[in-house]
Amino acid sequence: MSFELILFYMFAAVLTVAALGVITVKNSVHAALLLVLSFFTASALWLLLQAEFLAVALVLVYVGAVMVLFLFVVMMLDIKAESVREGFVRYLPVGALVAAAMLVEMLALIGVKSLAAQALPVDPAAGENTAWLGKALFGRFLLPFEVAAVILTVALIAAVTLTLRHRVGVKSQNPSGQVAVKPSERIRIVKMESVNKGAPTA
Amino acid sequence: MPFSIQDLQLILPEAFLLFAICAVIVVDLLVKPTQRDVTHWVSFGAVAATLLLVVIDRGADAVGFSGMFVHDAVARLLKIFMLLIVAAILAYARTYLKDRRLHVGEFYELVLFATLGMMLLVSAGSLVMIYVGLELLTLSSYALVALNRDSSLSTEAAMKYFVLGALASGLLLYGLSMIYGATGSLDLARIHLADTGVGGHPSLLLFGLVFVVVGIAFKFGAVPFHMWLPDVYEGSPTAVTIFVSTAPKLAAFGMAYRLLDSGLGALAPHWSLMLAILAALSLVIGNVVAIAQTNIKRMLAYSTISHMGFLLLGLLDATPSGYAAAMFYAICYALMTAVAFGMILLLSRVGFEADDIDDFKGLHQRSPWYAFVMLLTMFSLAGVPPLWGFFAKLLVLKATIDAGFLWLALVAIVCAVAGCFYYLRVVKVMYFDAPTEKKALELPADVPLRWLLSINGVALLFMGLFFGPLLTWCYRAMGAG
């Protein structure tokens, strides 16, 4: 058994246990943290496959950004475990049926494994996969890549459209106005006659 | 070389539109809310200029961006009609939006982005382009449907549309990945070669095909993937309904043509049966349920479902003449529906949506001309000769019989006759019922709306009488001689 294979089994075991934990633990914060663990191990598996770009992207994007956001949401929502588990037994038969159907479908698909038997040929000219991805994105896939950027713009505009409201009567600070203020607008210097009240009149 | 300057020449209209959208965004930022008409005219100009670029572009068929972008006669024809319809819709929608405080720059930006998505979709040469084009179109549509945030009906419609649309996109993507797995290529032309050859993995390919057909059926709104359609039509502001119900159906036809013919043409015997079932169900359910509707927007939604059934009939044959008939039908459908919803926009005022069939009562006494335009539209939708809708139906029925689906043609005819009931009911309400309001119709002082709507309505009669050139154009584009 090679060292790589040992590593694979180790990571695979951790991944499976962590993934099972995500759906079984009661505390949803723990579930989110276990999901982080499974992402880490999955990225380690990708590293074993020499897909270093995917591994790094998974850690950066999912662990670094998506899961942190997830954790925030989970902590803010304060979900009661009991209410989530309500009806678990009642829906179990339906769930089991769906799971069984999916299993059968997957097995039927793997039945066409003749295509998995021969590994795809490695292109020696491709080099590192980060470099290859970069070349593909800005070469062959330039157009879809640009359109994807347009889609992100649409998402931005849609989000602004649906959430921005101009309310009247809202009290808010206007920092640029605060900075640009002149002394004359804030302090009114009033000249007053000096009246000598102190002098006693005989 | 993956990218050359010729590619930019092929994609010039789309590139121009993208820059124009950026200009619209900046212009809208600079104008005051009271001057939104500036945004309107800039957007209108952008669509018109893009249309001009597509029309004057007479370059030969070519493929650019390493197979991603197809420049051919079908794409050009569809783009011309999509842009025409979008331009008309921008004109129809303005007064309605203004009256309801929905006249925001985002409406124009999202409509233009959706138009860009449609243009890319009908020119897609690869599975990736199909997917990104479709997403650009649908993401903009979701936001448009939710535009009126103060209406719970609108929000509900947007949520339904979003959830079901995401599900459909997921299914389509799943199917596309199966096809990629089976053929080893994302390129539609190469997929075509792979599945005509003996090699490949037939079961995997068929598995993918089923999901692709489901995705297409959802975009068309064919039964049983039609659930979103009535709610979206009824819930969204009419100015958005008119957009969602017209031009995207042309894009959906383009997508179906690219996927089913350019990509999976060799599997025609399989998908044509699937489409036959979808078409039969759409025809029956669309026409029967429409009879029970009292809301005209919902009625038109079910009428759309039945029209999509007719459109699918044209695809069954899997021959160029069948595709040409379906394309002719799609164009006809989009223009008819534009008038129908345009009339609702015309009659509606603040606090009065004109979306009940009863709101059309006695329209003839209040405004004979617009009652006549609506009459033409309803007759055309029903398929009464000599209007455009009749010839469109005739051609797809011919394609169905050519494909050997005689039973389906009979079902379609029976359904079309049943469908006449609810179209003619609108005509009856307009001409024979007493108006609820005695005074003459107050029409909005929007000259482009009134003129364009009238022209659009009369075009249904004109195109019924002189449909030859357009039909020839469709045939030529499909290469059917």
Coordinates of C-alpha atoms in Angstrom, one line a residue, chain B residues 75-473:
Chain B
A75 CA -30.1 33.6 -35.1
R76 CA -30.4 36.7 -37.2
L77 CA -34.1 36.3 -37.9
L78 CA -34.9 35.6 -34.3
K79 CA -32.8 38.5 -33.1
I80 CA -34.5 40.9 -35.4
F81 CA -37.9 39.9 -34.1
M82 CA -36.8 39.8 -30.5
L83 CA -35.4 43.4 -30.7
L84 CA -38.5 44.6 -32.6
I85 CA -40.7 43.2 -29.8
V86 CA -38.5 44.6 -27.0
A87 CA -38.6 48.0 -28.6
A88 CA -42.4 47.9 -28.8
I89 CA -42.7 46.7 -25.2
L90 CA -40.5 49.6 -24.0
A91 CA -42.9 52.0 -25.7
Y92 CA -46.0 50.1 -24.3
A93 CA -44.7 50.0 -20.8
R94 CA -43.7 53.6 -20.1
T95 CA -47.1 55.1 -19.1
Y96 CA -48.1 52.2 -17.0
L97 CA -44.8 52.3 -15.1
K98 CA -44.9 56.0 -14.7
D99 CA -48.4 55.9 -13.2
R100 CA -47.4 53.4 -10.6
R101 CA -44.1 54.8 -9.4
L102 CA -42.4 51.8 -11.0
H103 CA -40.7 53.9 -13.7
V104 CA -37.2 53.2 -12.5
G105 CA -34.0 52.8 -14.5
E106 CA -33.6 49.3 -13.3
F107 CA -36.6 48.2 -15.4
Y108 CA -34.8 49.3 -18.5
E109 CA -31.5 47.9 -17.4
L110 CA -33.0 44.5 -16.6
V111 CA -35.0 44.3 -19.8
L112 CA -31.9 45.1 -21.8
F113 CA -29.8 42.6 -20.0
A114 CA -32.5 40.0 -20.6
T115 CA -32.5 40.9 -24.3
L116 CA -28.7 40.4 -24.4
G117 CA -29.2 37.0 -22.8
M118 CA -31.8 36.1 -25.4
M119 CA -29.5 37.2 -28.2
L120 CA -26.6 35.1 -26.9
L121 CA -28.9 32.2 -26.3
V122 CA -30.2 32.0 -29.9
S123 CA -26.6 32.3 -31.1
A124 CA -25.2 29.6 -28.7
G125 CA -22.8 27.1 -30.3
S126 CA -21.9 25.4 -27.1
L127 CA -23.6 23.9 -24.1
V128 CA -21.9 26.5 -21.9
M129 CA -23.2 29.4 -23.9
I130 CA -26.7 27.9 -23.8
Y131 CA -26.5 27.8 -20.0
V132 CA -25.0 31.3 -19.4
G133 CA -27.3 32.9 -22.0
L134 CA -30.3 31.3 -20.3
E135 CA -29.2 32.4 -16.9
L136 CA -28.7 35.9 -18.0
L137 CA -32.3 35.9 -19.4
T138 CA -33.9 34.2 -16.4
L139 CA -32.1 36.1 -13.6
S140 CA -33.1 39.4 -15.1
S141 CA -36.7 38.1 -15.5
Y142 CA -36.9 37.0 -11.8
A143 CA -35.9 40.5 -10.7
L144 CA -38.4 42.1 -13.1
V145 CA -41.3 40.0 -11.9
A146 CA -40.5 41.2 -8.3
L147 CA -40.2 44.8 -9.4
N148 CA -43.3 45.9 -7.6
R149 CA -42.2 45.1 -4.0
D150 CA -45.2 46.6 -2.4
S151 CA -47.5 44.0 -3.9
S152 CA -47.6 40.7 -2.1
L153 CA -49.0 39.0 -5.3
S154 CA -45.9 40.1 -7.2
T155 CA -43.5 38.9 -4.5
E156 CA -45.3 35.6 -4.4
A157 CA -45.1 35.2 -8.2
A158 CA -41.4 36.1 -8.1
M159 CA -40.7 33.5 -5.4
K160 CA -42.5 30.8 -7.3
Y161 CA -40.8 31.7 -10.5
F162 CA -37.4 31.8 -8.9
V163 CA -37.7 28.5 -7.1
L164 CA -39.2 26.6 -10.0
G165 CA -36.8 28.4 -12.4
A166 CA -33.8 27.4 -10.4
L167 CA -35.0 23.8 -10.3
A168 CA -35.5 23.8 -14.0
S169 CA -32.0 25.3 -14.6
G170 CA -30.6 22.6 -12.3
L171 CA -32.3 19.9 -14.3
L172 CA -31.2 21.4 -17.6
L173 CA -27.6 21.6 -16.3
Y174 CA -27.8 18.0 -15.1
G175 CA -28.9 17.0 -18.6
L176 CA -26.1 19.0 -20.2
S177 CA -23.5 17.4 -18.0
M178 CA -24.8 14.0 -18.9
I179 CA -24.5 14.9 -22.6
Y180 CA -21.0 16.2 -22.0
G181 CA -20.2 12.9 -20.2
A182 CA -21.6 10.8 -23.1
T183 CA -20.0 12.7 -26.0
G184 CA -16.9 14.3 -24.4
S185 CA -17.7 17.7 -25.9
L186 CA -19.5 20.9 -25.1
D187 CA -19.5 22.0 -28.7
L188 CA -23.0 21.4 -30.2
A189 CA -21.5 20.7 -33.7
R190 CA -19.2 18.0 -32.2
I191 CA -22.0 16.6 -30.1
H192 CA -23.9 16.2 -33.3
L193 CA -21.1 14.3 -34.9
A194 CA -20.6 12.2 -31.8
D195 CA -24.2 11.1 -31.5
T196 CA -24.6 10.4 -35.2
G197 CA -21.6 8.1 -35.0
V198 CA -21.9 4.6 -33.7
G199 CA -19.7 5.3 -30.7
G200 CA -20.7 7.2 -27.6
H201 CA -22.9 6.0 -24.8
P202 CA -26.5 5.8 -26.0
S203 CA -28.1 5.3 -22.5
L204 CA -26.2 8.1 -20.9
L205 CA -27.1 10.4 -23.9
L206 CA -30.8 9.5 -23.6
F207 CA -30.7 10.1 -19.9
G208 CA -29.3 13.6 -20.6
L209 CA -31.8 14.2 -23.3
V210 CA -34.7 13.7 -20.9
F211 CA -33.4 16.4 -18.6
V212 CA -32.7 18.7 -21.5
V213 CA -36.3 18.3 -22.8
V214 CA -37.6 19.0 -19.3
G215 CA -35.5 22.2 -19.1
I216 CA -36.8 23.3 -22.5
A217 CA -40.4 22.5 -21.6
F218 CA -40.1 24.6 -18.5
K219 CA -38.9 27.6 -20.5
F220 CA -41.8 27.2 -22.9
G221 CA -44.2 26.6 -20.1
A222 CA -45.5 23.3 -21.5
V223 CA -47.6 21.1 -19.4
P224 CA -46.6 19.5 -16.9
F225 CA -44.0 22.2 -16.3
H226 CA -46.4 25.1 -16.6
M227 CA -47.2 25.7 -12.9
W228 CA -45.3 29.0 -12.7
L229 CA -46.9 30.6 -15.8
P230 CA -50.4 31.7 -14.6
D231 CA -49.0 33.0 -11.3
V232 CA -46.2 34.9 -12.9
Y233 CA -48.5 36.4 -15.5
E234 CA -51.1 37.5 -13.0
G235 CA -48.7 38.5 -10.2
S236 CA -46.2 40.6 -12.0
P237 CA -46.9 44.2 -13.2
T238 CA -48.6 44.1 -16.6
A239 CA -45.6 45.9 -18.1
V240 CA -43.4 43.0 -17.0
T241 CA -45.9 40.3 -18.0
I242 CA -45.9 41.7 -21.5
F243 CA -42.1 41.2 -21.6
V244 CA -42.0 37.8 -20.0
S245 CA -44.7 36.5 -22.2
T246 CA -43.4 37.5 -25.6
A247 CA -39.7 37.8 -26.6
P248 CA -38.4 35.0 -24.2
K249 CA -40.6 32.5 -26.0
L250 CA -38.7 33.3 -29.2
A251 CA -35.5 32.7 -27.3
A252 CA -36.9 29.5 -25.9
F253 CA -37.6 28.4 -29.5
G254 CA -34.0 29.3 -30.4
M255 CA -32.7 27.3 -27.5
A256 CA -34.8 24.3 -28.4
Y257 CA -33.6 24.5 -32.0
R258 CA -30.0 24.7 -31.0
L259 CA -30.1 21.9 -28.4
L260 CA -32.4 19.5 -30.2
D261 CA -31.5 20.0 -33.8
S262 CA -27.9 21.4 -33.8
G263 CA -26.8 19.2 -30.9
L264 CA -29.0 16.2 -30.5
G265 CA -30.5 16.0 -34.0
A266 CA -29.6 12.3 -34.3
L267 CA -31.9 11.5 -31.4
A268 CA -34.9 13.0 -33.1
P269 CA -37.0 9.8 -33.0
H270 CA -36.7 9.9 -29.2
W271 CA -37.3 13.5 -28.5
S272 CA -40.0 13.9 -31.0
L273 CA -42.2 11.5 -29.0
M274 CA -41.4 13.3 -25.8
L275 CA -42.4 16.6 -27.4
A276 CA -45.6 15.0 -28.8
I277 CA -46.7 14.1 -25.3
L278 CA -45.8 17.6 -23.9
A279 CA -47.7 19.2 -26.8
A280 CA -50.8 17.1 -26.4
L281 CA -51.0 17.8 -22.6
S282 CA -50.3 21.5 -23.1
L283 CA -53.1 21.8 -25.8
V284 CA -55.7 20.0 -23.7
I285 CA -54.9 21.5 -20.3
G286 CA -54.2 25.0 -21.6
N287 CA -57.4 25.3 -23.5
V288 CA -59.7 23.6 -21.0
V289 CA -58.4 25.6 -18.0
A290 CA -58.5 28.9 -19.8
I291 CA -62.2 28.6 -20.2
A292 CA -62.7 28.8 -16.4
Q293 CA -60.6 32.0 -16.0
T294 CA -62.2 35.4 -15.2
N295 CA -58.9 37.3 -15.0
I296 CA -57.7 38.1 -18.5
K297 CA -54.0 37.9 -17.6
R298 CA -54.6 34.3 -16.2
M299 CA -56.6 33.5 -19.3
L300 CA -53.8 34.7 -21.5
A301 CA -51.4 32.6 -19.4
Y302 CA -53.4 29.4 -20.1
S303 CA -53.7 30.5 -23.7
T304 CA -49.9 30.8 -23.8
I305 CA -49.7 27.2 -22.6
S306 CA -51.9 26.0 -25.4
H307 CA -49.9 28.1 -27.9
M308 CA -46.7 26.5 -26.7
G309 CA -48.4 23.2 -27.4
F310 CA -48.9 24.3 -31.0
L311 CA -45.3 25.6 -31.2
L312 CA -44.0 22.2 -30.1
L313 CA -46.0 20.5 -32.9
G314 CA -43.8 22.3 -35.4
L315 CA -40.7 20.8 -33.8
L316 CA -41.9 17.2 -33.9
D317 CA -41.1 16.7 -37.6
A318 CA -37.4 17.4 -37.0
T319 CA -37.2 18.7 -40.6
P320 CA -36.2 22.2 -41.8
S321 CA -39.7 22.9 -42.9
G322 CA -41.1 21.9 -39.5
Y323 CA -38.7 24.2 -37.7
A324 CA -39.6 27.0 -40.1
A325 CA -43.3 26.5 -39.3
A326 CA -42.5 26.5 -35.5
M327 CA -40.4 29.7 -35.9
F328 CA -43.2 31.3 -37.9
Y329 CA -45.5 30.3 -35.1
A330 CA -43.3 31.7 -32.4
I331 CA -43.0 35.1 -34.1
C332 CA -46.7 35.2 -34.7
Y333 CA -47.5 34.2 -31.1
A334 CA -45.1 36.8 -29.6
L335 CA -46.6 39.6 -31.7
M336 CA -50.2 38.6 -30.9
T337 CA -49.6 38.4 -27.2
A338 CA -47.8 41.8 -27.3
V339 CA -51.1 43.4 -28.6
A340 CA -53.2 41.5 -26.1
F341 CA -51.2 42.7 -23.1
G342 CA -50.7 46.1 -24.7
M343 CA -54.5 46.5 -24.6
I344 CA -54.5 45.8 -20.9
L345 CA -51.8 48.4 -20.5
L346 CA -53.7 50.9 -22.5
L347 CA -57.0 50.5 -20.6
S348 CA -55.4 50.4 -17.1
R349 CA -55.2 53.5 -15.0
V350 CA -54.0 54.2 -11.5
G351 CA -56.0 51.9 -9.2
F352 CA -57.6 50.1 -12.1
E353 CA -55.6 47.3 -13.7
A354 CA -58.1 46.3 -16.4
D355 CA -57.2 42.7 -15.8
D356 CA -60.7 41.2 -15.5
I357 CA -62.5 40.1 -18.6
D358 CA -65.4 42.2 -17.3
D359 CA -63.3 45.3 -17.5
F360 CA -63.6 45.0 -21.3
K361 CA -67.4 45.2 -21.1
G362 CA -68.8 47.5 -23.8
L363 CA -65.5 48.6 -25.1
H364 CA -67.0 49.0 -28.5
Q365 CA -69.2 51.8 -27.4
R366 CA -66.5 53.6 -25.6
S367 CA -63.7 53.2 -28.1
P368 CA -64.6 51.5 -31.4
W369 CA -61.1 51.5 -32.7
Y370 CA -59.4 49.8 -29.8
A371 CA -62.3 47.3 -29.5
F372 CA -61.5 46.5 -33.2
V373 CA -57.8 46.0 -32.5
M374 CA -58.6 43.7 -29.6
L375 CA -61.1 41.8 -31.8
L376 CA -58.4 41.3 -34.4
T377 CA -56.0 40.0 -31.6
M378 CA -58.5 37.6 -30.2
F379 CA -59.5 36.3 -33.6
S380 CA -55.9 35.9 -34.4
L381 CA -55.1 34.1 -31.2
A382 CA -58.1 31.8 -31.8
G383 CA -56.9 31.1 -35.3
V384 CA -59.7 32.6 -37.4
P385 CA -58.9 33.1 -41.1
P386 CA -57.7 35.4 -42.6
L387 CA -55.7 36.5 -39.6
W388 CA -52.0 35.6 -39.0
G389 CA -52.8 33.1 -36.2
F390 CA -54.7 30.9 -38.6
F391 CA -51.9 30.5 -41.1
A392 CA -49.4 29.9 -38.3
K393 CA -51.6 27.1 -36.9
L394 CA -52.2 25.7 -40.4
L395 CA -48.4 25.3 -41.0
V396 CA -47.6 23.6 -37.7
L397 CA -50.5 21.2 -38.2
K398 CA -49.1 20.4 -41.6
A399 CA -45.8 19.7 -40.0
T400 CA -47.5 17.4 -37.5
I401 CA -49.2 15.4 -40.2
D402 CA -45.9 15.2 -42.1
A403 CA -44.3 13.8 -39.0
G404 CA -46.9 11.0 -38.9
F405 CA -48.7 12.2 -35.8
L406 CA -52.2 12.3 -37.2
W407 CA -53.9 11.8 -33.8
L408 CA -52.0 14.7 -32.4
A409 CA -53.2 17.0 -35.3
L410 CA -56.7 15.9 -34.5
V411 CA -56.3 16.7 -30.8
A412 CA -54.9 20.1 -31.8
I413 CA -57.8 20.9 -34.0
V414 CA -60.4 19.9 -31.4
C415 CA -58.5 22.0 -28.8
A416 CA -58.3 25.0 -31.1
V417 CA -62.0 24.8 -31.6
A418 CA -62.6 24.6 -27.8
G419 CA -60.2 27.5 -27.4
C420 CA -62.3 29.7 -29.6
F421 CA -64.8 29.8 -26.8
Y422 CA -62.7 31.9 -24.4
Y423 CA -61.3 34.2 -27.1
L424 CA -64.7 34.9 -28.5
R425 CA -66.1 35.5 -25.0
V426 CA -63.8 38.6 -24.8
V427 CA -65.2 39.7 -28.2
K428 CA -68.7 39.1 -27.0
V429 CA -68.1 41.1 -23.8
M430 CA -66.7 44.0 -25.8
Y431 CA -69.4 44.2 -28.4
F432 CA -72.6 42.9 -26.9
D433 CA -72.4 43.8 -23.2
A434 CA -73.4 47.1 -21.7
P435 CA -70.4 49.1 -20.5
T436 CA -70.1 49.5 -16.7
E437 CA -68.8 53.0 -17.2
K438 CA -70.8 55.1 -19.5
K439 CA -68.3 57.8 -20.3
A440 CA -65.9 57.6 -23.2
L441 CA -62.6 55.9 -22.6
E442 CA -59.9 58.1 -21.3
L443 CA -56.8 57.0 -23.2
P444 CA -53.4 57.8 -21.9
A445 CA -51.8 60.7 -23.7
D446 CA -48.9 58.5 -24.8
V447 CA -48.8 58.8 -28.6
P448 CA -46.1 56.1 -29.2
L449 CA -48.2 53.6 -27.2
R450 CA -51.4 54.3 -29.1
W451 CA -49.8 54.3 -32.5
L452 CA -47.5 51.3 -32.0
L453 CA -50.4 49.3 -30.5
S454 CA -52.6 50.1 -33.4
I455 CA -49.9 49.3 -35.9
N456 CA -49.1 46.1 -34.1
G457 CA -52.8 45.1 -34.1
V458 CA -53.4 45.8 -37.7
A459 CA -50.2 43.9 -38.5
L460 CA -51.9 40.8 -37.4
L461 CA -54.5 41.3 -40.2
F462 CA -51.8 42.4 -42.7
M463 CA -49.5 39.5 -42.0
G464 CA -52.5 37.2 -42.3
L465 CA -53.0 38.5 -45.8
F466 CA -49.4 38.8 -46.8
F467 CA -47.6 36.2 -44.8
G468 CA -45.6 34.9 -47.8
P469 CA -42.4 36.9 -47.5
L470 CA -41.9 36.2 -43.8
L471 CA -42.6 32.5 -44.4
T472 CA -40.1 32.4 -47.2
W473 CA -37.6 34.1 -44.9

